[in-house]
């Protein structure tokens, strides 16, 4: 049975360790006030995925790429900005330094990453989400910062999503009700709420989402994680 370790670093930051031991970071703002992981402790990474250029998502992506030699995955304009500002070599940015765009996919070390749309704002290029198909077929959808949209249903149908990471905090993203309906549309085996609690103006706990999910998507498994907690997902 394939096992994937998923660690929530609070906000939208996740560390994924694949069955084969590859480490992926998504939106690694690991210096957020709730994250127990510190940059010094990050020694190894295969890929770093950034959904858009806001500080709470780029976080320490550049530092992690530079210290581990990981591949940075970002949209074309964000990739260009980060490359230019921080002198990241082309070979450490997806597609030979170009970055990618919505609908495109990337195969890297046996892992497929598909860039999806997200409805939000960004100073460089369009914000996005990612569908990540690991070596063993385990499929994870990280929605980025977004409101709800109907294509989430199509993502579920096309890719057979096992784990969905959805923002629930409101103000800048979906609230609990929209995220609960999104869960129903995506129909994953497990949903992990994210993008809450970190700022005082956001929803402060996962309870509202659990309640809404019970109503909108009865039977759906929800993992409300503590910052730094790791779960093992078995495919
Ligand atoms: Zn955000």
Short mmCIF file of C-alpha atoms and ligand atoms in Angstrom, two decimals:
data_model
loop_
_atom_site.label_atom_id
_atom_site.label_comp_id
_atom_site.label_asym_id
_atom_site.label_seq_id
_atom_site.Cartn_x
_atom_site.Cartn_y
_atom_site.Cartn_z
CA UNK A 1 0.00 0.00 0.00
CA UNK A 2 1.43 3.36 -1.03
CA UNK A 3 1.93 5.85 1.75
CA UNK A 4 2.25 9.60 1.37
CA UNK A 5 3.17 11.81 4.30
CA UNK A 6 1.38 15.14 4.34
CA UNK A 7 2.46 17.78 6.84
CA UNK A 8 0.57 21.03 7.29
CA UNK A 9 2.82 23.97 8.17
CA UNK A 10 -0.19 26.26 8.76
CA UNK A 11 -1.70 28.72 6.28
CA UNK A 12 -1.39 27.20 2.78
CA UNK A 13 2.04 25.68 3.35
CA UNK A 14 2.43 21.93 3.05
CA UNK A 15 5.29 19.46 2.97
CA UNK A 16 4.59 16.26 1.06
CA UNK A 17 6.89 13.25 1.29
CA UNK A 18 6.16 10.72 -1.43
CA UNK A 19 6.33 6.94 -1.17
CA UNK A 20 9.77 7.15 -2.78
CA UNK A 21 10.94 9.78 -0.31
CA UNK A 22 10.80 12.85 -2.54
CA UNK A 23 9.95 16.05 -0.72
CA UNK A 24 7.63 18.65 -2.21
CA UNK A 25 6.81 22.02 -0.65
CA UNK A 26 3.72 23.98 -1.64
CA UNK A 27 3.41 27.71 -0.83
CA UNK A 28 6.20 27.41 1.75
CA UNK A 29 5.60 30.40 4.00
CA UNK A 30 7.27 28.47 6.77
CA UNK A 31 8.09 31.59 8.74
CA UNK A 32 4.40 32.14 9.40
CA UNK A 33 3.59 32.65 13.09
CA UNK A 34 2.10 29.16 13.51
CA UNK A 35 4.64 27.04 11.62
CA UNK A 36 6.88 24.91 13.82
CA UNK A 37 9.29 24.19 10.95
CA UNK A 38 12.20 26.58 10.58
CA UNK A 39 14.18 27.24 7.43
CA UNK A 40 17.39 25.78 8.97
CA UNK A 41 15.62 22.45 9.34
CA UNK A 42 14.86 22.23 5.62
CA UNK A 43 17.72 20.23 4.14
CA UNK A 44 16.22 18.50 1.15
CA UNK A 45 13.51 19.11 -1.45
CA UNK A 46 12.73 17.96 -4.98
CA UNK A 47 10.15 20.60 -5.91
CA UNK A 48 8.76 23.86 -4.59
CA UNK A 49 5.36 24.93 -5.93
CA UNK A 50 4.16 28.53 -5.64
CA UNK A 51 0.52 29.40 -6.40
CA UNK A 52 0.96 33.20 -6.67
CA UNK A 53 3.32 35.96 -5.68
CA UNK A 54 1.77 37.20 -2.41
CA UNK A 55 4.17 37.04 0.55
CA UNK A 56 2.08 34.51 2.42
CA UNK A 57 2.53 32.05 -0.48
CA UNK A 58 6.00 32.70 -1.91
CA UNK A 59 7.25 32.64 1.67
CA UNK A 60 10.69 31.02 1.80
CA UNK A 61 10.43 29.38 -1.65
CA UNK A 62 13.55 31.08 -2.98
CA UNK A 63 15.66 30.14 0.06
CA UNK A 64 14.51 26.51 -0.14
CA UNK A 65 15.25 26.29 -3.87
CA UNK A 66 18.70 27.79 -3.36
CA UNK A 67 19.72 25.63 -0.42
CA UNK A 68 18.33 22.31 -1.73
CA UNK A 69 18.61 22.65 -5.52
CA UNK A 70 14.87 21.92 -5.82
CA UNK A 71 12.89 22.83 -8.93
CA UNK A 72 10.74 25.95 -8.58
CA UNK A 73 7.31 25.64 -10.19
CA UNK A 74 5.48 28.91 -10.81
CA UNK A 75 3.68 30.78 -13.55
CA UNK A 76 5.75 32.49 -16.26
CA UNK A 77 5.67 36.00 -14.82
CA UNK A 78 6.26 35.00 -11.19
CA UNK A 79 9.11 32.72 -12.30
CA UNK A 80 10.66 35.60 -14.24
CA UNK A 81 10.36 37.97 -11.29
CA UNK A 82 11.84 35.58 -8.74
CA UNK A 83 14.61 34.55 -11.12
CA UNK A 84 15.52 38.16 -11.82
CA UNK A 85 15.32 39.41 -8.25
CA UNK A 86 17.11 36.52 -6.59
CA UNK A 87 19.36 35.13 -9.36
CA UNK A 88 17.91 31.63 -9.41
CA UNK A 89 19.62 29.57 -12.14
CA UNK A 90 17.44 28.53 -15.11
CA UNK A 91 17.86 24.84 -14.30
CA UNK A 92 16.13 25.40 -10.95
CA UNK A 93 12.98 26.84 -12.53
CA UNK A 94 10.50 24.63 -14.39
CA UNK A 95 10.70 24.47 -18.17
CA UNK A 96 14.31 25.68 -18.36
CA UNK A 97 13.61 28.87 -16.51
CA UNK A 98 10.40 29.86 -18.28
CA UNK A 99 7.83 28.75 -15.74
CA UNK A 100 4.50 27.42 -16.96
CA UNK A 101 0.87 28.41 -17.21
CA UNK A 102 -2.68 27.27 -16.54
CA UNK A 103 -3.65 23.95 -18.10
CA UNK A 104 -0.05 22.94 -18.66
CA UNK A 105 1.61 20.01 -17.04
CA UNK A 106 5.11 19.10 -16.02
CA UNK A 107 6.69 15.70 -15.47
CA UNK A 108 9.62 15.83 -13.08
CA UNK A 109 11.28 12.85 -11.41
CA UNK A 110 8.19 10.70 -11.90
CA UNK A 111 5.81 13.31 -10.47
CA UNK A 112 3.28 15.10 -12.68
CA UNK A 113 2.22 18.63 -11.79
CA UNK A 114 -0.75 20.25 -13.52
CA UNK A 115 -1.29 23.97 -13.13
CA UNK A 116 -4.95 24.91 -12.64
CA UNK A 117 -6.78 28.22 -12.58
CA UNK A 118 -7.57 30.01 -9.34
CA UNK A 119 -9.68 33.13 -8.96
CA UNK A 120 -7.66 35.57 -6.91
CA UNK A 121 -5.12 38.36 -7.53
CA UNK A 122 -1.38 38.46 -8.06
CA UNK A 123 1.13 41.13 -9.06
CA UNK A 124 2.81 38.84 -11.57
CA UNK A 125 0.75 36.65 -13.86
CA UNK A 126 -2.38 34.71 -12.94
CA UNK A 127 -2.77 32.96 -9.60
CA UNK A 128 -3.09 29.19 -9.80
CA UNK A 129 -3.62 25.90 -8.03
CA UNK A 130 -1.89 22.55 -8.60
CA UNK A 131 -2.90 18.96 -9.14
CA UNK A 132 0.02 16.72 -8.24
CA UNK A 133 0.13 13.10 -9.29
CA UNK A 134 2.81 11.28 -7.32
CA UNK A 135 4.87 8.29 -8.54
CA UNK A 136 2.40 5.81 -7.02
CA UNK A 137 -0.68 7.54 -8.50
CA UNK A 138 -1.71 9.35 -5.30
CA UNK A 139 -3.29 12.59 -6.52
CA UNK A 140 -3.37 15.80 -4.51
CA UNK A 141 -5.15 19.05 -5.41
CA UNK A 142 -3.94 22.27 -3.74
CA UNK A 143 -6.45 24.93 -4.80
CA UNK A 144 -4.26 27.96 -4.00
CA UNK A 145 -6.19 31.08 -2.98
CA UNK A 146 -9.50 31.10 -4.82
CA UNK A 147 -13.25 31.45 -4.78
CA UNK A 148 -15.35 28.48 -5.83
CA UNK A 149 -15.67 27.65 -9.53
CA UNK A 150 -17.44 24.91 -11.47
CA UNK A 151 -14.32 23.42 -13.10
CA UNK A 152 -13.40 21.92 -9.75
CA UNK A 153 -15.95 19.24 -10.63
CA UNK A 154 -14.12 18.58 -13.89
CA UNK A 155 -10.79 18.29 -12.03
CA UNK A 156 -12.34 15.59 -9.84
CA UNK A 157 -13.64 13.72 -12.89
CA UNK A 158 -10.46 14.02 -14.93
CA UNK A 159 -7.84 13.28 -12.33
CA UNK A 160 -9.48 11.22 -9.55
CA UNK A 161 -8.32 13.42 -6.70
CA UNK A 162 -7.44 11.63 -3.46
CA UNK A 163 -6.64 14.61 -1.24
CA UNK A 164 -7.94 18.17 -1.69
CA UNK A 165 -6.38 21.11 0.16
CA UNK A 166 -8.93 23.92 0.13
CA UNK A 167 -8.88 27.45 1.55
CA UNK A 168 -11.74 28.04 4.00
CA UNK A 169 -10.78 31.26 5.82
CA UNK A 170 -12.96 33.75 3.86
CA UNK A 171 -11.93 37.41 3.31
CA UNK A 172 -9.32 36.54 0.62
CA UNK A 173 -10.63 33.11 -0.43
CA UNK A 174 -13.58 30.76 -0.23
CA UNK A 175 -15.38 30.64 3.09
CA UNK A 176 -16.45 27.42 4.82
CA UNK A 177 -19.69 27.10 2.86
CA UNK A 178 -18.09 27.51 -0.55
CA UNK A 179 -15.26 25.17 0.38
CA UNK A 180 -17.77 22.57 1.55
CA UNK A 181 -19.60 22.73 -1.77
CA UNK A 182 -16.26 22.63 -3.60
CA UNK A 183 -15.44 19.44 -1.69
CA UNK A 184 -18.64 17.90 -2.95
CA UNK A 185 -17.76 18.84 -6.53
CA UNK A 186 -14.19 17.53 -6.34
CA UNK A 187 -15.27 14.41 -4.45
CA UNK A 188 -11.86 13.48 -3.00
CA UNK A 189 -11.22 10.82 -0.35
CA UNK A 190 -9.92 13.42 2.08
CA UNK A 191 -10.17 17.21 2.43
CA UNK A 192 -7.72 19.33 4.39
CA UNK A 193 -8.86 22.91 5.15
CA UNK A 194 -6.18 25.61 4.89
CA UNK A 195 -5.74 29.40 4.80
CA UNK A 196 -7.42 30.09 8.15
CA UNK A 197 -6.34 31.06 11.67
CA UNK A 198 -3.05 32.68 10.58
CA UNK A 199 -4.46 36.22 10.40
CA UNK A 200 -6.95 37.61 12.95
CA UNK A 201 -9.41 38.56 10.17
CA UNK A 202 -9.63 34.99 8.88
CA UNK A 203 -11.80 32.20 10.22
CA UNK A 204 -10.11 31.04 13.43
CA UNK A 205 -10.74 27.29 13.43
CA UNK A 206 -11.83 24.42 11.23
CA UNK A 207 -15.14 23.77 12.95
CA UNK A 208 -17.34 25.80 10.61
CA UNK A 209 -15.89 23.91 7.68
CA UNK A 210 -16.48 20.52 9.33
CA UNK A 211 -20.12 21.50 9.97
CA UNK A 212 -20.68 22.78 6.43
CA UNK A 213 -18.98 19.73 4.90
CA UNK A 214 -21.24 17.42 6.90
CA UNK A 215 -24.19 19.21 5.35
CA UNK A 216 -22.91 19.70 1.79
CA UNK A 217 -20.89 16.52 1.35
CA UNK A 218 -22.09 13.93 3.90
CA UNK A 219 -19.62 11.11 4.47
CA UNK A 220 -16.64 13.09 3.26
CA UNK A 221 -13.54 12.66 5.39
CA UNK A 222 -12.12 15.96 6.69
CA UNK A 223 -8.74 16.29 8.38
CA UNK A 224 -8.53 19.46 10.48
CA UNK A 225 -4.81 19.48 11.17
CA UNK A 226 -2.74 21.21 13.82
CA UNK A 227 0.15 23.31 12.53
CA UNK A 228 3.13 20.99 12.12
CA UNK A 229 1.01 17.84 12.27
CA UNK A 230 1.67 15.08 9.76
CA UNK A 231 -0.81 12.56 8.45
CA UNK A 232 -0.06 9.43 6.46
CA UNK A 233 -2.36 8.98 3.51
CA UNK A 234 -2.68 5.42 2.25
CA UNK A 235 -3.66 4.94 -1.39
ZN1 LIG B 1 -3.17 34.01 0.77
#
